[in-house]
Amino acid sequence: RLLSEKATLYTEMVPASSIVQAYEREAARVVGNKPTSYYHHTECIQQVLQSFKDDPKRPPSALEVLLREDTNLGGITLQLGGRDPHQLAVASAIGAAYPSHEGQAYNGINLNCGCPSTSVASGRQTGAALMLDPQHVVHCLNEMSQAMD
């Protein structure tokens, strides 16, 4: 899969909503039932991700399955799908903080704005359909960027 030293490899598109839902289940397990807004704080995200390292023998959670990539191949960019700015922001914060099982982080996070699949573009109004509303794309990217600061 290594094309060149400068090639960027992308994950399959992962719906932001799937990452957020799987993460919130893990957060409830790790920190107990709290308001959902608490789960989205950086400290909680770090605590949940640390719990994966603390018990490496347990089976992988749904969140780990969604985020696991072989980062030994070089830079891997997490590609998110969605159109909800809040979910994209939370998923970006989780992805940015997530260390792979090799301890390496993703080298970037990307919003998929090019998938032409009719089930994605017309059914969910994501992928290529996002380009019909460039201002919304800018809003989503701003939210994602702020969540990773």
Short mmCIF file of N, CA and C in Angstrom, two decimals, residues 42-106:
data_model
loop_
_atom_site.label_atom_id
_atom_site.label_comp_id
_atom_site.label_asym_id
_atom_site.label_seq_id
_atom_site.Cartn_x
_atom_site.Cartn_y
_atom_site.Cartn_z
N THR A 42 -12.72 17.20 26.59
CA THR A 42 -11.42 16.61 26.30
C THR A 42 -10.96 15.67 27.41
N GLU A 43 -11.18 16.07 28.66
CA GLU A 43 -10.72 15.24 29.78
C GLU A 43 -11.42 13.87 29.77
N CYS A 44 -12.69 13.86 29.45
CA CYS A 44 -13.43 12.60 29.41
C CYS A 44 -12.95 11.75 28.24
N ILE A 45 -12.74 12.37 27.09
CA ILE A 45 -12.24 11.63 25.93
C ILE A 45 -10.90 10.97 26.28
N GLN A 46 -10.00 11.71 26.92
CA GLN A 46 -8.70 11.16 27.31
C GLN A 46 -8.87 9.99 28.29
N GLN A 47 -9.79 10.14 29.23
CA GLN A 47 -10.02 9.08 30.22
C GLN A 47 -10.53 7.81 29.56
N VAL A 48 -11.45 7.95 28.63
CA VAL A 48 -12.00 6.78 27.94
C VAL A 48 -10.91 6.11 27.10
N LEU A 49 -10.13 6.89 26.36
CA LEU A 49 -9.08 6.31 25.52
C LEU A 49 -7.98 5.68 26.36
N GLN A 50 -7.70 6.25 27.53
CA GLN A 50 -6.71 5.66 28.43
C GLN A 50 -7.18 4.30 28.93
N SER A 51 -8.48 4.15 29.12
CA SER A 51 -9.02 2.87 29.60
C SER A 51 -8.72 1.73 28.63
N PHE A 52 -8.59 2.05 27.34
CA PHE A 52 -8.24 1.01 26.37
C PHE A 52 -6.82 0.50 26.61
N LYS A 53 -5.92 1.41 26.95
CA LYS A 53 -4.53 1.04 27.22
C LYS A 53 -4.41 0.27 28.54
N ASP A 54 -5.25 0.64 29.53
CA ASP A 54 -5.15 0.06 30.86
C ASP A 54 -5.54 -1.41 30.89
N ASP A 55 -6.38 -1.85 29.95
CA ASP A 55 -6.83 -3.23 29.92
C ASP A 55 -6.68 -3.80 28.51
N PRO A 56 -5.46 -4.04 28.06
CA PRO A 56 -5.22 -4.45 26.67
C PRO A 56 -5.73 -5.86 26.34
N LYS A 57 -6.06 -6.66 27.35
CA LYS A 57 -6.47 -8.04 27.09
C LYS A 57 -7.98 -8.18 26.84
N ARG A 58 -8.72 -7.13 27.12
CA ARG A 58 -10.16 -7.22 26.89
C ARG A 58 -10.45 -7.16 25.39
N PRO A 59 -11.59 -7.68 24.97
CA PRO A 59 -11.92 -7.60 23.54
C PRO A 59 -12.07 -6.15 23.10
N PRO A 60 -11.77 -5.84 21.84
CA PRO A 60 -11.89 -4.45 21.39
C PRO A 60 -13.34 -3.97 21.42
N SER A 61 -13.51 -2.73 21.79
CA SER A 61 -14.84 -2.14 21.82
C SER A 61 -15.26 -1.77 20.40
N ALA A 62 -16.53 -1.44 20.24
CA ALA A 62 -17.03 -1.01 18.92
C ALA A 62 -16.27 0.23 18.45
N LEU A 63 -15.93 1.12 19.38
CA LEU A 63 -15.19 2.32 19.01
C LEU A 63 -13.81 1.96 18.46
N GLU A 64 -13.12 1.04 19.12
CA GLU A 64 -11.80 0.63 18.66
C GLU A 64 -11.87 -0.04 17.29
N VAL A 65 -12.91 -0.81 17.06
CA VAL A 65 -13.07 -1.46 15.76
C VAL A 65 -13.25 -0.40 14.67
N LEU A 66 -14.03 0.64 14.95
CA LEU A 66 -14.24 1.71 13.97
C LEU A 66 -12.97 2.48 13.68
N LEU A 67 -12.14 2.69 14.69
CA LEU A 67 -10.97 3.55 14.54
C LEU A 67 -9.67 2.82 14.25
N ARG A 68 -9.66 1.51 14.37
CA ARG A 68 -8.40 0.77 14.23
C ARG A 68 -7.93 0.78 12.77
N GLU A 69 -6.72 1.19 12.59
CA GLU A 69 -6.06 1.18 11.28
C GLU A 69 -4.61 0.78 11.48
N ASP A 70 -4.00 0.25 10.45
CA ASP A 70 -2.59 -0.11 10.52
C ASP A 70 -1.75 1.11 10.20
N THR A 71 -1.42 1.87 11.23
CA THR A 71 -0.67 3.10 11.01
C THR A 71 0.82 2.83 10.78
N ASN A 72 1.24 1.58 10.84
CA ASN A 72 2.63 1.27 10.51
C ASN A 72 2.91 1.47 9.03
N LEU A 73 1.87 1.62 8.23
CA LEU A 73 2.04 1.81 6.80
C LEU A 73 2.43 3.24 6.45
N GLY A 74 2.52 4.10 7.40
CA GLY A 74 2.79 5.51 7.13
C GLY A 74 1.59 6.32 7.57
N GLY A 75 1.54 7.56 7.12
CA GLY A 75 0.46 8.44 7.54
C GLY A 75 -0.90 7.95 7.11
N ILE A 76 -1.80 7.85 8.05
CA ILE A 76 -3.18 7.47 7.77
C ILE A 76 -4.06 8.64 8.18
N THR A 77 -4.99 9.00 7.31
CA THR A 77 -5.94 10.07 7.59
C THR A 77 -7.30 9.46 7.85
N LEU A 78 -7.91 9.83 8.96
CA LEU A 78 -9.26 9.38 9.30
C LEU A 78 -10.24 10.17 8.46
N GLN A 79 -11.05 9.47 7.68
CA GLN A 79 -12.02 10.13 6.81
C GLN A 79 -13.41 9.99 7.42
N LEU A 80 -14.00 11.13 7.77
CA LEU A 80 -15.32 11.14 8.39
C LEU A 80 -16.40 11.44 7.37
N GLY A 81 -17.54 10.84 7.60
CA GLY A 81 -18.72 11.14 6.79
C GLY A 81 -19.79 11.71 7.70
N GLY A 82 -20.54 12.65 7.19
CA GLY A 82 -21.62 13.24 7.97
C GLY A 82 -21.89 14.65 7.53
N ARG A 83 -22.92 15.24 8.16
CA ARG A 83 -23.23 16.63 7.86
C ARG A 83 -23.60 17.41 9.11
N ASP A 84 -23.69 16.73 10.25
CA ASP A 84 -24.01 17.40 11.50
C ASP A 84 -22.73 17.98 12.10
N PRO A 85 -22.62 19.31 12.17
CA PRO A 85 -21.37 19.92 12.65
C PRO A 85 -20.96 19.47 14.05
N HIS A 86 -21.92 19.30 14.94
CA HIS A 86 -21.58 18.88 16.32
C HIS A 86 -21.03 17.46 16.32
N GLN A 87 -21.70 16.54 15.63
CA GLN A 87 -21.20 15.16 15.60
C GLN A 87 -19.84 15.08 14.92
N LEU A 88 -19.66 15.84 13.85
CA LEU A 88 -18.35 15.85 13.18
C LEU A 88 -17.27 16.40 14.11
N ALA A 89 -17.61 17.41 14.89
CA ALA A 89 -16.64 17.99 15.84
C ALA A 89 -16.26 16.98 16.91
N VAL A 90 -17.25 16.31 17.49
CA VAL A 90 -16.97 15.32 18.55
C VAL A 90 -16.16 14.16 17.96
N ALA A 91 -16.56 13.67 16.80
CA ALA A 91 -15.82 12.57 16.17
C ALA A 91 -14.39 12.99 15.84
N SER A 92 -14.20 14.23 15.44
CA SER A 92 -12.85 14.74 15.15
C SER A 92 -12.00 14.77 16.42
N ALA A 93 -12.58 15.24 17.51
CA ALA A 93 -11.84 15.29 18.78
C ALA A 93 -11.45 13.89 19.23
N ILE A 94 -12.35 12.94 19.08
CA ILE A 94 -12.05 11.55 19.46
C ILE A 94 -10.97 10.99 18.54
N GLY A 95 -11.13 11.18 17.24
CA GLY A 95 -10.13 10.69 16.29
C GLY A 95 -8.76 11.31 16.49
N ALA A 96 -8.73 12.59 16.80
CA ALA A 96 -7.45 13.27 17.02
C ALA A 96 -6.75 12.76 18.27
N ALA A 97 -7.52 12.37 19.27
CA ALA A 97 -6.94 11.90 20.52
C ALA A 97 -6.67 10.40 20.51
N TYR A 98 -7.23 9.69 19.55
CA TYR A 98 -7.15 8.23 19.55
C TYR A 98 -5.77 7.74 19.09
N PRO A 99 -5.06 7.06 19.97
CA PRO A 99 -3.81 6.43 19.53
C PRO A 99 -4.14 5.03 19.04
N SER A 100 -3.60 4.64 17.92
CA SER A 100 -3.85 3.30 17.42
C SER A 100 -3.23 2.28 18.36
N HIS A 101 -3.49 1.00 18.08
CA HIS A 101 -2.93 -0.04 18.94
C HIS A 101 -1.41 -0.07 18.88
N GLU A 102 -0.81 0.58 17.88
CA GLU A 102 0.65 0.71 17.84
C GLU A 102 1.13 1.96 18.55
N GLY A 103 0.20 2.77 19.06
CA GLY A 103 0.57 3.97 19.78
C GLY A 103 0.71 5.21 18.91
N GLN A 104 0.46 5.06 17.61
CA GLN A 104 0.57 6.22 16.71
C GLN A 104 -0.81 6.82 16.48
N ALA A 105 -0.85 8.10 16.29
CA ALA A 105 -2.11 8.78 16.04
C ALA A 105 -2.32 8.93 14.53
N TYR A 106 -3.53 9.26 14.15
CA TYR A 106 -3.79 9.59 12.75
C TYR A 106 -3.01 10.85 12.39
#
